[in-house]
């Protein structure tokens, strides 16, 4: 019976034999699926820092507050200027719980939370998605803390994946 392409060869006995073909390449979609399968929890994805579409998510919790939105943009700019990190600002008019749940679901490695009370005291909260650790930092100390985080052993290739 005819086969696609009718590609064949003569085997050692001189019989015509069809090639067996296969594609075993590793594609981006397979890598992403494998990373998600290996690094997730009940709340969502935990992206390895080296694969994260955005390394940092800035979460201004002020609704329509223009000042809060501007502070979020300034903090995102500071991070992007000093580090090779992509930053997403969640500027939606959504409740804090919705923003927190979505940030966990999307798996941003770092979440910088800008609440009104903390900003009055010139502080921000940083959450590390992988461990759930939360750090309350002065705004002026944020760049140094992020630099330390990015320089941690295992932070660029998540040890959680390599150790499995």
CSV table of C-alpha atoms in Angstrom, one decimal:
chain,number,residue,atom,x,y,z
A,1,UNK,CA,0.0,0.0,0.0
A,2,UNK,CA,1.3,3.5,-0.8
A,3,UNK,CA,2.8,5.4,2.1
A,4,UNK,CA,3.2,9.2,2.5
A,5,UNK,CA,6.1,10.4,0.4
A,6,UNK,CA,6.9,6.8,-0.5
A,7,UNK,CA,10.3,7.3,0.9
A,8,UNK,CA,12.3,4.1,1.3
A,9,UNK,CA,15.6,2.4,1.1
A,10,UNK,CA,17.0,-1.1,0.3
A,11,UNK,CA,17.8,-3.1,3.3
A,12,UNK,CA,20.9,-5.5,3.4
A,13,UNK,CA,18.8,-8.2,1.8
A,14,UNK,CA,17.9,-5.9,-1.1
A,15,UNK,CA,14.2,-5.5,-0.1
A,16,UNK,CA,12.6,-2.0,-0.3
A,17,UNK,CA,11.8,-0.8,3.2
A,18,UNK,CA,10.0,2.3,4.2
A,19,UNK,CA,11.7,4.8,6.5
A,20,UNK,CA,10.4,5.2,10.0
A,21,UNK,CA,10.1,8.9,10.8
A,22,UNK,CA,9.7,10.6,14.1
A,23,UNK,CA,10.1,14.1,15.5
A,24,UNK,CA,11.7,14.3,18.9
A,25,UNK,CA,12.6,17.9,19.1
A,26,UNK,CA,12.1,19.9,22.3
A,27,UNK,CA,9.8,22.9,21.7
A,28,UNK,CA,9.2,26.0,23.8
A,29,UNK,CA,5.6,24.8,24.6
A,30,UNK,CA,7.0,21.5,25.9
A,31,UNK,CA,9.6,23.3,28.1
A,32,UNK,CA,6.9,25.6,29.5
A,33,UNK,CA,4.6,22.7,30.3
A,34,UNK,CA,7.4,20.8,32.0
A,35,UNK,CA,8.4,23.8,34.1
A,36,UNK,CA,4.8,24.4,35.2
A,37,UNK,CA,4.3,20.7,35.9
A,38,UNK,CA,7.4,20.6,38.1
A,39,UNK,CA,6.9,24.0,39.8
A,40,UNK,CA,3.4,24.8,40.9
A,41,UNK,CA,1.1,24.6,43.9
A,42,UNK,CA,-2.6,24.8,44.6
A,43,UNK,CA,-2.6,28.6,44.0
A,44,UNK,CA,-0.9,28.4,40.6
A,45,UNK,CA,2.4,28.5,38.7
A,46,UNK,CA,5.7,29.2,40.5
A,47,UNK,CA,7.9,30.3,37.6
A,48,UNK,CA,11.6,29.7,37.8
A,49,UNK,CA,13.1,33.2,37.6
A,50,UNK,CA,15.0,32.5,34.4
A,51,UNK,CA,11.7,31.5,32.6
A,52,UNK,CA,9.3,34.0,34.1
A,53,UNK,CA,7.6,36.3,31.6
A,54,UNK,CA,7.8,39.0,34.3
A,55,UNK,CA,10.2,38.7,37.2
A,56,UNK,CA,8.3,41.2,39.3
A,57,UNK,CA,4.7,42.2,39.7
A,58,UNK,CA,4.0,45.6,41.3
A,59,UNK,CA,0.6,45.6,43.0
A,60,UNK,CA,-0.7,49.1,43.9
A,61,UNK,CA,-3.6,48.6,46.2
A,62,UNK,CA,-5.3,52.0,45.9
A,63,UNK,CA,-8.1,51.5,43.3
A,64,UNK,CA,-8.4,54.7,41.4
A,65,UNK,CA,-5.9,56.6,43.5
A,66,UNK,CA,-3.7,58.5,41.1
A,67,UNK,CA,-0.9,59.0,43.6
A,68,UNK,CA,-0.8,55.2,44.3
A,69,UNK,CA,-0.6,54.5,40.5
A,70,UNK,CA,2.2,57.0,40.1
A,71,UNK,CA,4.1,55.4,43.0
A,72,UNK,CA,3.7,52.0,41.4
A,73,UNK,CA,5.1,53.3,38.1
A,74,UNK,CA,8.0,54.9,39.8
A,75,UNK,CA,8.9,51.8,41.7
A,76,UNK,CA,8.6,49.7,38.5
A,77,UNK,CA,10.9,52.1,36.7
A,78,UNK,CA,13.5,52.0,39.4
A,79,UNK,CA,13.5,48.2,39.2
A,80,UNK,CA,13.7,48.1,35.4
A,81,UNK,CA,16.5,50.7,35.3
A,82,UNK,CA,18.7,48.8,37.8
A,83,UNK,CA,18.1,45.2,36.9
A,84,UNK,CA,17.6,43.1,33.8
A,85,UNK,CA,14.1,42.2,35.1
A,86,UNK,CA,10.7,42.6,33.3
A,87,UNK,CA,8.2,44.3,35.6
A,88,UNK,CA,4.4,44.2,35.3
A,89,UNK,CA,2.2,46.7,37.1
A,90,UNK,CA,-1.3,45.4,38.0
A,91,UNK,CA,-3.1,48.6,37.7
A,92,UNK,CA,-6.6,47.1,37.5
A,93,UNK,CA,-9.3,48.4,39.7
A,94,UNK,CA,-9.7,45.2,41.5
A,95,UNK,CA,-9.9,44.3,45.2
A,96,UNK,CA,-6.5,43.4,46.9
A,97,UNK,CA,-7.5,39.7,47.3
A,98,UNK,CA,-8.2,39.4,43.6
A,99,UNK,CA,-4.8,41.0,42.7
A,100,UNK,CA,-3.0,38.7,45.2
A,101,UNK,CA,-4.8,35.6,43.9
A,102,UNK,CA,-4.1,36.5,40.3
A,103,UNK,CA,-0.4,37.3,41.0
A,104,UNK,CA,0.0,33.8,42.6
A,105,UNK,CA,-1.9,32.1,39.8
A,106,UNK,CA,0.4,33.8,37.2
A,107,UNK,CA,3.5,32.8,39.2
A,108,UNK,CA,5.4,36.1,39.3
A,109,UNK,CA,8.6,35.3,41.3
A,110,UNK,CA,8.5,38.6,43.2
A,111,UNK,CA,5.4,40.6,44.1
A,112,UNK,CA,5.9,44.2,45.3
A,113,UNK,CA,2.8,45.2,47.3
A,114,UNK,CA,2.1,48.9,47.6
A,115,UNK,CA,-0.5,49.5,50.4
A,116,UNK,CA,-1.5,52.9,51.6
A,117,UNK,CA,-0.5,52.4,55.2
A,118,UNK,CA,3.0,51.1,54.3
A,119,UNK,CA,3.6,53.8,51.8
A,120,UNK,CA,2.7,56.5,54.4
A,121,UNK,CA,5.6,55.0,56.4
A,122,UNK,CA,7.7,54.8,53.2
A,123,UNK,CA,7.7,51.0,53.1
A,124,UNK,CA,6.7,48.3,50.7
A,125,UNK,CA,6.0,44.6,51.1
A,126,UNK,CA,7.7,42.0,49.0
A,127,UNK,CA,6.5,38.5,48.6
A,128,UNK,CA,8.6,35.7,47.2
A,129,UNK,CA,6.2,33.4,45.3
A,130,UNK,CA,8.3,30.2,45.7
A,131,UNK,CA,8.6,30.3,49.4
A,132,UNK,CA,5.8,32.6,50.4
A,133,UNK,CA,8.2,34.7,52.4
A,134,UNK,CA,7.1,38.3,53.0
A,135,UNK,CA,9.5,41.1,53.7
A,136,UNK,CA,8.6,44.6,54.8
A,137,UNK,CA,11.2,47.0,53.4
A,138,UNK,CA,11.9,50.7,53.2
A,139,UNK,CA,11.3,51.9,49.7
A,140,UNK,CA,14.9,53.1,49.5
A,141,UNK,CA,16.1,49.5,50.4
A,142,UNK,CA,14.0,47.8,47.7
A,143,UNK,CA,16.6,47.9,44.9
A,144,UNK,CA,19.3,46.5,47.1
A,145,UNK,CA,17.0,43.7,48.3
A,146,UNK,CA,16.0,42.8,44.8
A,147,UNK,CA,19.7,42.8,43.7
A,148,UNK,CA,20.5,40.4,46.6
A,149,UNK,CA,17.5,38.2,45.6
A,150,UNK,CA,18.6,38.1,41.9
A,151,UNK,CA,22.1,37.3,43.0
A,152,UNK,CA,21.2,34.4,45.3
A,153,UNK,CA,22.5,31.0,44.4
A,154,UNK,CA,19.8,29.1,42.6
A,155,UNK,CA,17.6,32.2,42.0
A,156,UNK,CA,18.2,32.3,38.2
A,157,UNK,CA,17.6,28.6,37.7
A,158,UNK,CA,15.1,27.5,40.4
A,159,UNK,CA,16.7,24.9,42.6
A,160,UNK,CA,13.2,23.5,43.2
A,161,UNK,CA,13.2,22.2,39.6
A,162,UNK,CA,16.8,21.0,39.6
A,163,UNK,CA,16.5,19.0,42.8
A,164,UNK,CA,13.6,16.8,41.6
